[in-house]
Coordinates of C-alpha atoms in Angstrom, one line a residue:
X1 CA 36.9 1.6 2.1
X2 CA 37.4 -2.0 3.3
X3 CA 38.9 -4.9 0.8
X4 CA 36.2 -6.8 0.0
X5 CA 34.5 -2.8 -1.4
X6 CA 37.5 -2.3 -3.2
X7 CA 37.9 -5.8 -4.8
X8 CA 34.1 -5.3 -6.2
X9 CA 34.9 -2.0 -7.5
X10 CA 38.3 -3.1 -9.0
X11 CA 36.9 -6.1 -10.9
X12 CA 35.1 -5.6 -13.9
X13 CA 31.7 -7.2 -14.0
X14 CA 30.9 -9.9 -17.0
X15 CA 27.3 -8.4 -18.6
X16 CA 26.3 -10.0 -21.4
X17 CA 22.4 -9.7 -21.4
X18 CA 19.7 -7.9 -18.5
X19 CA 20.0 -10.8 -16.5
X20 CA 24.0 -10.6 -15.9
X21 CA 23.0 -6.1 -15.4
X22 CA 20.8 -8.1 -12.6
X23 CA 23.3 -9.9 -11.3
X24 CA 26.0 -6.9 -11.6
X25 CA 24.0 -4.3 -9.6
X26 CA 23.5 -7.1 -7.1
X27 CA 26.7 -7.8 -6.5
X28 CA 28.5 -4.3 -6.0
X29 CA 25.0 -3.3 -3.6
X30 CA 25.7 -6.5 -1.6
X31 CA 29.4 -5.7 -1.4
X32 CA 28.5 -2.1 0.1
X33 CA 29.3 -0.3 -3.0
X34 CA 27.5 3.0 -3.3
X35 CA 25.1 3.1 -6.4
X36 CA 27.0 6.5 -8.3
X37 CA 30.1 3.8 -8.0
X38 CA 28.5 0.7 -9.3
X39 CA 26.8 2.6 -11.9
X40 CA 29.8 3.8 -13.5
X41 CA 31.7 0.4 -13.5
X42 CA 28.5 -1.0 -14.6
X43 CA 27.6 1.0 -17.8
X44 CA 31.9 0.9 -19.1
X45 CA 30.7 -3.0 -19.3
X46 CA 27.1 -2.9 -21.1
X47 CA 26.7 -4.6 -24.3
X48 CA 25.1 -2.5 -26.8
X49 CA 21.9 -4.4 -26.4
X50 CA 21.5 -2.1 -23.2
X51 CA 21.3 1.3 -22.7
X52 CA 20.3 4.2 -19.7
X53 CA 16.4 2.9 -19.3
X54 CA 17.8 -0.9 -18.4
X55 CA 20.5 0.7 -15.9
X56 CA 17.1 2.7 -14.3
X57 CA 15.2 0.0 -13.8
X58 CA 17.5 -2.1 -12.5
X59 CA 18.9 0.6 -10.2
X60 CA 15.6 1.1 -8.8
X61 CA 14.9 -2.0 -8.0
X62 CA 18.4 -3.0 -6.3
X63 CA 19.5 0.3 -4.9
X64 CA 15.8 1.2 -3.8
X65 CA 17.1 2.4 -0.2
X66 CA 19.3 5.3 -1.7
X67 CA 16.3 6.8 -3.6
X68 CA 13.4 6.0 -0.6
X69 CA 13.2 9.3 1.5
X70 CA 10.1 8.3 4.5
X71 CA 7.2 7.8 1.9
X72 CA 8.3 6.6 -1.2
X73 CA 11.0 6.3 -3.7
X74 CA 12.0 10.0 -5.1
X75 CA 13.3 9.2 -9.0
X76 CA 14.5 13.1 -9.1
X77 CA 17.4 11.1 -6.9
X78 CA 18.0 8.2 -8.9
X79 CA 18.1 10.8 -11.8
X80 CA 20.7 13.0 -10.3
X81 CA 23.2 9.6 -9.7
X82 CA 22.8 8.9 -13.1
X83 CA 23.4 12.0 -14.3
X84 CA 26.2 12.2 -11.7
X85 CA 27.7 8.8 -13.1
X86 CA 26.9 8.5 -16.7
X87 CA 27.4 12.9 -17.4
X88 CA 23.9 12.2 -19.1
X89 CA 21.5 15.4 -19.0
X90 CA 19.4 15.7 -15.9
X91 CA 16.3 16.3 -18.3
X92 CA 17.1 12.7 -19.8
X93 CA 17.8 11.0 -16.5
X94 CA 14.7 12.4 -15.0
X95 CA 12.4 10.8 -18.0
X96 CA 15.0 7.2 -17.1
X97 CA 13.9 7.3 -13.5
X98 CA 10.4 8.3 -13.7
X99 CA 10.1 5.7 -16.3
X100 CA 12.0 2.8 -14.3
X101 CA 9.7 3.9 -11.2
X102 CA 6.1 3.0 -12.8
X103 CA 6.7 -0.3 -11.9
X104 CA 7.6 -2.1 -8.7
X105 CA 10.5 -4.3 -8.7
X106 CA 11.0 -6.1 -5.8
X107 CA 8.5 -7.7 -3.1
X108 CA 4.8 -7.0 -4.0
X109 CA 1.7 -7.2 -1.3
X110 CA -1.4 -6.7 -3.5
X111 CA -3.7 -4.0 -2.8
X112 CA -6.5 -5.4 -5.1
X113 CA -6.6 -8.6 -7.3
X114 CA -5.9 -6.2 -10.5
X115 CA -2.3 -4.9 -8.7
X116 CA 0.4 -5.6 -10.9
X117 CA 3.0 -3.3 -9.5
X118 CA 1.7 -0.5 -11.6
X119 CA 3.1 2.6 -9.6
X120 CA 1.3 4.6 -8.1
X121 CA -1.5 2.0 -7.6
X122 CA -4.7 1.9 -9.4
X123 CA -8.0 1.5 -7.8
X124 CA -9.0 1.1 -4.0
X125 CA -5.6 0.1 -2.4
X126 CA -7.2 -0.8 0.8
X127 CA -8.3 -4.6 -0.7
X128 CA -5.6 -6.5 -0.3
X129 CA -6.4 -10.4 -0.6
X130 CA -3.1 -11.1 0.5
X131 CA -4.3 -10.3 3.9
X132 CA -5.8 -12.9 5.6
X133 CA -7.5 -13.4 8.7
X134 CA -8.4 -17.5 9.5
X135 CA -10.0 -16.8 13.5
X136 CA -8.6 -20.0 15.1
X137 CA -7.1 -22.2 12.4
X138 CA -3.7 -21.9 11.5
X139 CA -2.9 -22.2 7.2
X140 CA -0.2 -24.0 5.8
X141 CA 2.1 -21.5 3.4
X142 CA 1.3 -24.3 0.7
X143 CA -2.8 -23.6 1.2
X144 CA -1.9 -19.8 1.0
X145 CA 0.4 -20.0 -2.0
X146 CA -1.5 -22.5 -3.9
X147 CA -4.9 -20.8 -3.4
X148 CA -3.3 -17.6 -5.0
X149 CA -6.6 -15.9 -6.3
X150 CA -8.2 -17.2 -3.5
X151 CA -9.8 -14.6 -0.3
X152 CA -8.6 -16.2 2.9
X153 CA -11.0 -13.9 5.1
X154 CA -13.1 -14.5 8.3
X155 CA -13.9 -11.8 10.3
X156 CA -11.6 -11.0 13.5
X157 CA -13.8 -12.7 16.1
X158 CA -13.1 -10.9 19.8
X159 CA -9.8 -13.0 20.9
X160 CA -7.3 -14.5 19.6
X161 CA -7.2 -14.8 15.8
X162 CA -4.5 -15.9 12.9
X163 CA -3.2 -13.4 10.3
X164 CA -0.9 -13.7 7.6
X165 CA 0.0 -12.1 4.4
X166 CA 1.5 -13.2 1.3
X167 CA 3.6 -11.7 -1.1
X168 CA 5.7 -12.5 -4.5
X169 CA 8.8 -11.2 -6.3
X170 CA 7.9 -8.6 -9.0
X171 CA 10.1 -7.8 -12.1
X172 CA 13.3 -7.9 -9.7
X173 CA 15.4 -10.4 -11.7
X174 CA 17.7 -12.0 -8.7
X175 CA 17.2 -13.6 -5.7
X176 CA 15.5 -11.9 -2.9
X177 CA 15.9 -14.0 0.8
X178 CA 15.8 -12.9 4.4
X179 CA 12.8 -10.8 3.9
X180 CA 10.6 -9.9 6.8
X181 CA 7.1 -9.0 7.6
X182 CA 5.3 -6.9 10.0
X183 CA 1.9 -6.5 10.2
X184 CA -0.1 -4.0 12.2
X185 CA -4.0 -3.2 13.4
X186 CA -5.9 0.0 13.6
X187 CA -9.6 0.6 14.3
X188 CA -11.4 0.8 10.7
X189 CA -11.8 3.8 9.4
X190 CA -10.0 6.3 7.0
X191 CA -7.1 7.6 7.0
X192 CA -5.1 6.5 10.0
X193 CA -2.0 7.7 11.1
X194 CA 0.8 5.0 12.0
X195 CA 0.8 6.2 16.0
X196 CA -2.6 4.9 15.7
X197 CA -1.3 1.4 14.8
X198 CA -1.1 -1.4 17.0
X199 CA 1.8 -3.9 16.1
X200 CA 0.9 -8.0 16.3
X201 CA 4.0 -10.4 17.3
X202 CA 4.2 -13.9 15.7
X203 CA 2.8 -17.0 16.7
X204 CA 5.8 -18.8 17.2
X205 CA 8.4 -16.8 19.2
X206 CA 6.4 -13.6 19.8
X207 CA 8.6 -11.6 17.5
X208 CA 8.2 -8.2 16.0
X209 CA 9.2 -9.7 12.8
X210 CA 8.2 -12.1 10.7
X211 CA 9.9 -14.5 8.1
X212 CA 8.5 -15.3 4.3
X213 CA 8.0 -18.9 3.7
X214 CA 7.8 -21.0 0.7
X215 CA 5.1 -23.4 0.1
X216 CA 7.5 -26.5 2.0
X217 CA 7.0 -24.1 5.4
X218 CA 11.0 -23.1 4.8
X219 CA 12.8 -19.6 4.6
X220 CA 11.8 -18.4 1.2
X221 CA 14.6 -17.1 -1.9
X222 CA 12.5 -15.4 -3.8
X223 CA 13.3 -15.8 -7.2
X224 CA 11.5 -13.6 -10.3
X225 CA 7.7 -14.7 -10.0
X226 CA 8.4 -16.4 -6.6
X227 CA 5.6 -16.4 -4.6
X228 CA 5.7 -16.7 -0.4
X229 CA 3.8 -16.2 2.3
X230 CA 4.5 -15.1 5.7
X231 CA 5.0 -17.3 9.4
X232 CA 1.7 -16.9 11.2
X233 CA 0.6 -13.8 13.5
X234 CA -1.8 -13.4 16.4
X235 CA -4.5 -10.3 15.9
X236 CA -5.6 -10.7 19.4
X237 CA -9.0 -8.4 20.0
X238 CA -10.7 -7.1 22.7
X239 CA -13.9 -5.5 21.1
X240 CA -16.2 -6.4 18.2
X241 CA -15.1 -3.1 16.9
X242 CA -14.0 -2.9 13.0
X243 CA -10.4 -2.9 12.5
X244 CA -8.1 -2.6 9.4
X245 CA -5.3 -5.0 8.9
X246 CA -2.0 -3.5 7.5
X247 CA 1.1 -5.7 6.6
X248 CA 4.6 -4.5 5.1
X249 CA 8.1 -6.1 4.0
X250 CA 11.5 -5.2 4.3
X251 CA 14.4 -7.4 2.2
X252 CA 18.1 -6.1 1.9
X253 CA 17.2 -4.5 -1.0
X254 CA 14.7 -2.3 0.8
X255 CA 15.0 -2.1 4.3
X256 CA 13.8 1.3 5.0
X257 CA 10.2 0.3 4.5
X258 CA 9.1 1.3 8.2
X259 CA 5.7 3.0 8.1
X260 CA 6.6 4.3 11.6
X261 CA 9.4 6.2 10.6
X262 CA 7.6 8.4 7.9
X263 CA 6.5 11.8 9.3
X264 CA 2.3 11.8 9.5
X265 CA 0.5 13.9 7.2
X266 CA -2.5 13.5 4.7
X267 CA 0.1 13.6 1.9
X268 CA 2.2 11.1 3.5
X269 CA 0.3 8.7 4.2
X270 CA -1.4 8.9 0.8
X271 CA 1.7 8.9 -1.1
X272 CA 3.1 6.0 1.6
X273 CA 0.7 3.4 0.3
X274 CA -0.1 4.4 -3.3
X275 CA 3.4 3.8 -4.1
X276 CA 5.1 1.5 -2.0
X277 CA 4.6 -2.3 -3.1
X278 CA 5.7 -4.0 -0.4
X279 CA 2.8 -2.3 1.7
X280 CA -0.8 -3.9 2.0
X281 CA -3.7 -2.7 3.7
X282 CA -7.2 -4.6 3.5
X283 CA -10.6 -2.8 4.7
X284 CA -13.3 -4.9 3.3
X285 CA -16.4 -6.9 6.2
X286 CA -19.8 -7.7 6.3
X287 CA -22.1 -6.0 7.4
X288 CA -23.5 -6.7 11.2
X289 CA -26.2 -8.6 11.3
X290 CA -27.5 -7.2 14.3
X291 CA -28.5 -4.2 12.7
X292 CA -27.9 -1.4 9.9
X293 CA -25.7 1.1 11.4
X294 CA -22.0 1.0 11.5
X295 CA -19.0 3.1 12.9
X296 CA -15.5 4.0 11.6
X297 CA -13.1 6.5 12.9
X298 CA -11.8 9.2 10.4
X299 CA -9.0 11.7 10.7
X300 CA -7.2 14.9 9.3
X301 CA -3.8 14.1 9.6
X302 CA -2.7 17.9 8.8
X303 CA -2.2 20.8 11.2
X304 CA -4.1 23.4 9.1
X305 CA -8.1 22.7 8.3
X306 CA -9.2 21.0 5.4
X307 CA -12.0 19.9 3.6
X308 CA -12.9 16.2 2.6
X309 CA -16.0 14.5 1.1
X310 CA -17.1 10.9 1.7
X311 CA -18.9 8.9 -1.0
X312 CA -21.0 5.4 -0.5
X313 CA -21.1 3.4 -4.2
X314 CA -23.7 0.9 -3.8
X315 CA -23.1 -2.7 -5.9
X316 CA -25.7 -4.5 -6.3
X317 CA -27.8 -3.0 -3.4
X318 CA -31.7 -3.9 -3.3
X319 CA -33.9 -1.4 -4.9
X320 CA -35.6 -0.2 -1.3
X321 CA -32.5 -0.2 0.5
X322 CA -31.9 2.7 2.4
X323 CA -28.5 4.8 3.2
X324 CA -27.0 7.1 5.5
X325 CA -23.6 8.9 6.9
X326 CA -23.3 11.4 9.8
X327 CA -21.5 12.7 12.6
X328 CA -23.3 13.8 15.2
X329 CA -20.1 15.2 16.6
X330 CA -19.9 19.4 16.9
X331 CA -16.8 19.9 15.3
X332 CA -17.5 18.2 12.1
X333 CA -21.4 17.4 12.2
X334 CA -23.0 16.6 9.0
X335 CA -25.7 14.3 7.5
X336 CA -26.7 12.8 4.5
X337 CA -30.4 12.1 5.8
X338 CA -31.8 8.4 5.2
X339 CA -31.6 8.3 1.2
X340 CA -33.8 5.4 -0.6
X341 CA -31.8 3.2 -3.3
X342 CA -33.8 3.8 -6.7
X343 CA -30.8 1.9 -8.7
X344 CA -28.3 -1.0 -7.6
X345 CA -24.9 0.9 -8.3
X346 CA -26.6 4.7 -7.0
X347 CA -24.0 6.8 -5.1
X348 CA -24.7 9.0 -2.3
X349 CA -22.1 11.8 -1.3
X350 CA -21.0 14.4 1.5
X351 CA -18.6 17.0 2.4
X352 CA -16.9 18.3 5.0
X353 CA -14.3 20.8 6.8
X354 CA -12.5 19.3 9.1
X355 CA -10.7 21.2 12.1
X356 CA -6.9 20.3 12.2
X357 CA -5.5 16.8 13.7
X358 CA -9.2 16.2 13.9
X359 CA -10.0 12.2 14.6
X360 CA -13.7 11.4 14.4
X361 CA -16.1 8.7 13.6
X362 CA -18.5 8.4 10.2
X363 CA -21.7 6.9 11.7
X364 CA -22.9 4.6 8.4
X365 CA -26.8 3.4 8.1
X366 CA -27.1 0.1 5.6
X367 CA -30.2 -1.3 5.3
X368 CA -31.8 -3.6 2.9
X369 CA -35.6 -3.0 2.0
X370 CA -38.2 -4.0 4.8
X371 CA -35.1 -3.3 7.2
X372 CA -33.4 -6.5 6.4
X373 CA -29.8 -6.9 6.4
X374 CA -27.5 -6.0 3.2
X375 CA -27.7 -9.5 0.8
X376 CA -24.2 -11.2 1.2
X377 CA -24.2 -10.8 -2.8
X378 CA -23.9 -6.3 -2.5
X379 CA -21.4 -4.3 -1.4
X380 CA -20.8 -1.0 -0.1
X381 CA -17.4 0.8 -0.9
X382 CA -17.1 4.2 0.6
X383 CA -14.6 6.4 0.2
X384 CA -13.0 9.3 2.2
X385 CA -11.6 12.2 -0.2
X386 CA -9.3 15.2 0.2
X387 CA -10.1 17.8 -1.3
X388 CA -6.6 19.5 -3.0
X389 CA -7.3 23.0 -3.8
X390 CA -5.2 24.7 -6.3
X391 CA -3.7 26.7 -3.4
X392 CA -2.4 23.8 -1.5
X393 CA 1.3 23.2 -1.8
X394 CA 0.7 19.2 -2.9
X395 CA -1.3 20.1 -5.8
X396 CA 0.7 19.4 -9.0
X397 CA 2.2 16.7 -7.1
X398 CA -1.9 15.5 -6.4
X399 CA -2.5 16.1 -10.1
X400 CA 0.4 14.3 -11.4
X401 CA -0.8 11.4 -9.1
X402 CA -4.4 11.2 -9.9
X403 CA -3.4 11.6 -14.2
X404 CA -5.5 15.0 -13.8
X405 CA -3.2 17.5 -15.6
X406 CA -5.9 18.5 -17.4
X407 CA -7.4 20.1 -14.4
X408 CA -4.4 22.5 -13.8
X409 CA -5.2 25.3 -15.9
X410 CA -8.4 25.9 -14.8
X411 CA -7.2 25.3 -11.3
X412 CA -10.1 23.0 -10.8
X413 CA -9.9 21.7 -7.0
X414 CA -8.8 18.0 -6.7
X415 CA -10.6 15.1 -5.3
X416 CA -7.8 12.7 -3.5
X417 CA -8.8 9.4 -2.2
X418 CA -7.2 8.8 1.5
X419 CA -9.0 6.1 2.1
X420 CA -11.1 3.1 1.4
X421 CA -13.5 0.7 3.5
X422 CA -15.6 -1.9 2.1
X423 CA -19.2 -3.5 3.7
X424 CA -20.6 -6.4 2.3
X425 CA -24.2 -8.0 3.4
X426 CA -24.5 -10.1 6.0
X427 CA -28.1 -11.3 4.9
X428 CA -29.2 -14.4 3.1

């Protein structure tokens, strides 16, 4: 152990309130101190105003690397180092840590406008507004920042195109600097596994990674509530094909946030984005105008068969309208037949078995009554389910997730959302 390790071990840290815990746990994880060290010296220091849940969720916020494992953060490992450090029982540390690790701490990307960091996330998490797409007209960070509630969102045109995404500092009481963005493409759809990514370089210098800006165009510190957005990136297209945008950040507090480092799976890749804040993913475009059918790919990520369901909730769709989803492909042909909207919010739903590592496309019919387009005032979510049987190794795990424990002992089957992609009308 080098000097400087031993120095911030030897000294005893000053804690008089949360923020100096804060400011503590910083220090030893920026001085390479492991986390079973720092929480040791750390707690002998506590005022009495503080206690085990405060340590957890400052722990999971600073030391998040040593409890991340591919696809999320595990809190049965921040649970053991407590229990390790502190010779509290494991029962107790586990309710600390799954506790501290209902909220985020630490860089959030939105998923929807109602994401507060709640963990895992709640509601579609594939409508991010802090993914933005401006075609050929670059956004000051000040516009993006200032405009917080605001949808930055053009379609991709074919070419060259500007992307960003923003981001703030949730409940993580310290400064957060040098963190940096990547953002990725894939074709629209459900479900897609991060080979089938396609990774877009900055504007300025072409890098892989981006840098997190404050409003003045500068290198953000993110302080608690901060709010940034990222340097430019160039989505450059060669089809009118849909795509789905996908952005992520990494900060010395959490630099293991790689989605291409996480082994695929539908379970992954669920868990992956339900769970990691600093993770955004944004499926939502009109309509074409052109006509009423659209296509988006769909895959089971698994090597074993499995069963999944789609479902199309209408918002304010015409009375008349009419709706459709099929695959005309062998392996995994079905069809809904052309259903007629009787009500504005009706839903319309399928399933499926799907052969392993099977990657498809969900042919999708939207049109308004008289075959007009879609009004630009309705929207179209649909949603691609797996279906979790009680057999299935993942299902506590899914029931835990979804807050269906009720389900367990009748070992009702499961209905897990993998994926979300939004249509909204093109018409006038």
């Amino acid at each position: 152990m080098n000097d400087k390790v031993n120095e911030a071990i030897v000294s005893p840290p000053n804690i008089g309130d949360i923020d100096g815990l804060w400011l503590a746990a910083i220090n030893y994880r920026l001085n390479g101190v492991n986390d079973v060290q720092a929480m040791d010296h750390i707690y002998d220091a506590l005022p009495a105003s503080l206690g085990f849940q405060d340590m957890a969720n400052v722990f999971s916020g600073v030391y998040c690397d040593a409890y991340w494992e591919t696809d999320r953060e595990k809190p049965a490992i921040l649970a053991q180092h407590m229990t390790q450090a502190l010779s509290i029982a494991l029962t107790s540390s586990t309710q600390y840590a799954n506790r501290a690790m209902q909220q985020w701490r630490g860089v959030l990307c939105r998923k929807n406008f109602g994401d507060n960091g709640v963990i895992p996330t709640i509601g579609a998490y594939t409508d991010s507004p802090d993914i933005i797409c401006n075609q050929d007209v670059e956004l000051s960070p000040a516009k993006l920042i200032d405009n917080w509630n605001t949808e930055f969102w053009k379609v991709p045109k074919v070419g060259k195109n500007y992307i960003y995404m923003r981001c703030q500092n949730k409940s993580f009481f310290g400064k957060i600097n040098d963190a940096k963005v990547r953002m990725y493409y894939a074709n629209g759809g459900f479900n897609q596994p991060p080979s089938s990514w396609i990774q877009c370089l900055t504007v300025s210098g072409k890098n892989k990674d981006g840098k997190v800006l404050n409003r003045d165009g500068r290198n953000a510190i993110l302080t608690v509530g901060e709010r940034g957005a990222s340097e430019g990136f160039m989505l450059d297209l060669k089809s009118t094909q849909h795509i789905c945008l996908i952005a992520t950040v990494s900060y010395p507090f959490f630099t293991e946030n790689n989605p291409l480092q996480f082994s695929e799976g539908n379970w992954n890749s669920v868990q992956w984005i339900l769970y990691n804040g600093a993770g955004a993913w944004r499926n939502v475009t009109p309509v074409s105008k052109s006509g009423g059918e659209e296509s988006l790919t769909f895959h089971n990520q698994d090597s074993t068969p499995e069963q999944f369901s789609f479902s199309m909730r209408c918002r304010r769709v015409p009375e008349g309208s009419t709706l459709r989803m099929y695959s005309d492909d062998p392996a995994a042909a079905f069809d809904t037949r052309r259903v007629k909207v009787l009500r504005s919010s009706q839903e319309l739903n399928i399933a499926v078995q799907l052969p392993p590592h099977y990657a498809g496309h969900i042919k999708v019919q939207l049109e308004g009554p008289d075959g007009k387009p879609l009004p630009s005032s309705a929207a179209v979510q649909i949603c691609m389910h797996w279906c979790v049987p009680h057999s299935s190794p993942h299902y506590l795990r899914a029931a835990a997730m979804l807050g269906a424990l009720e389900a367990v002992p009748t070992l009702q089957s499961l209905q897990l959302p993998v994926g979300y992609f939004t249509f909204v009308g093109a018409g006038d």
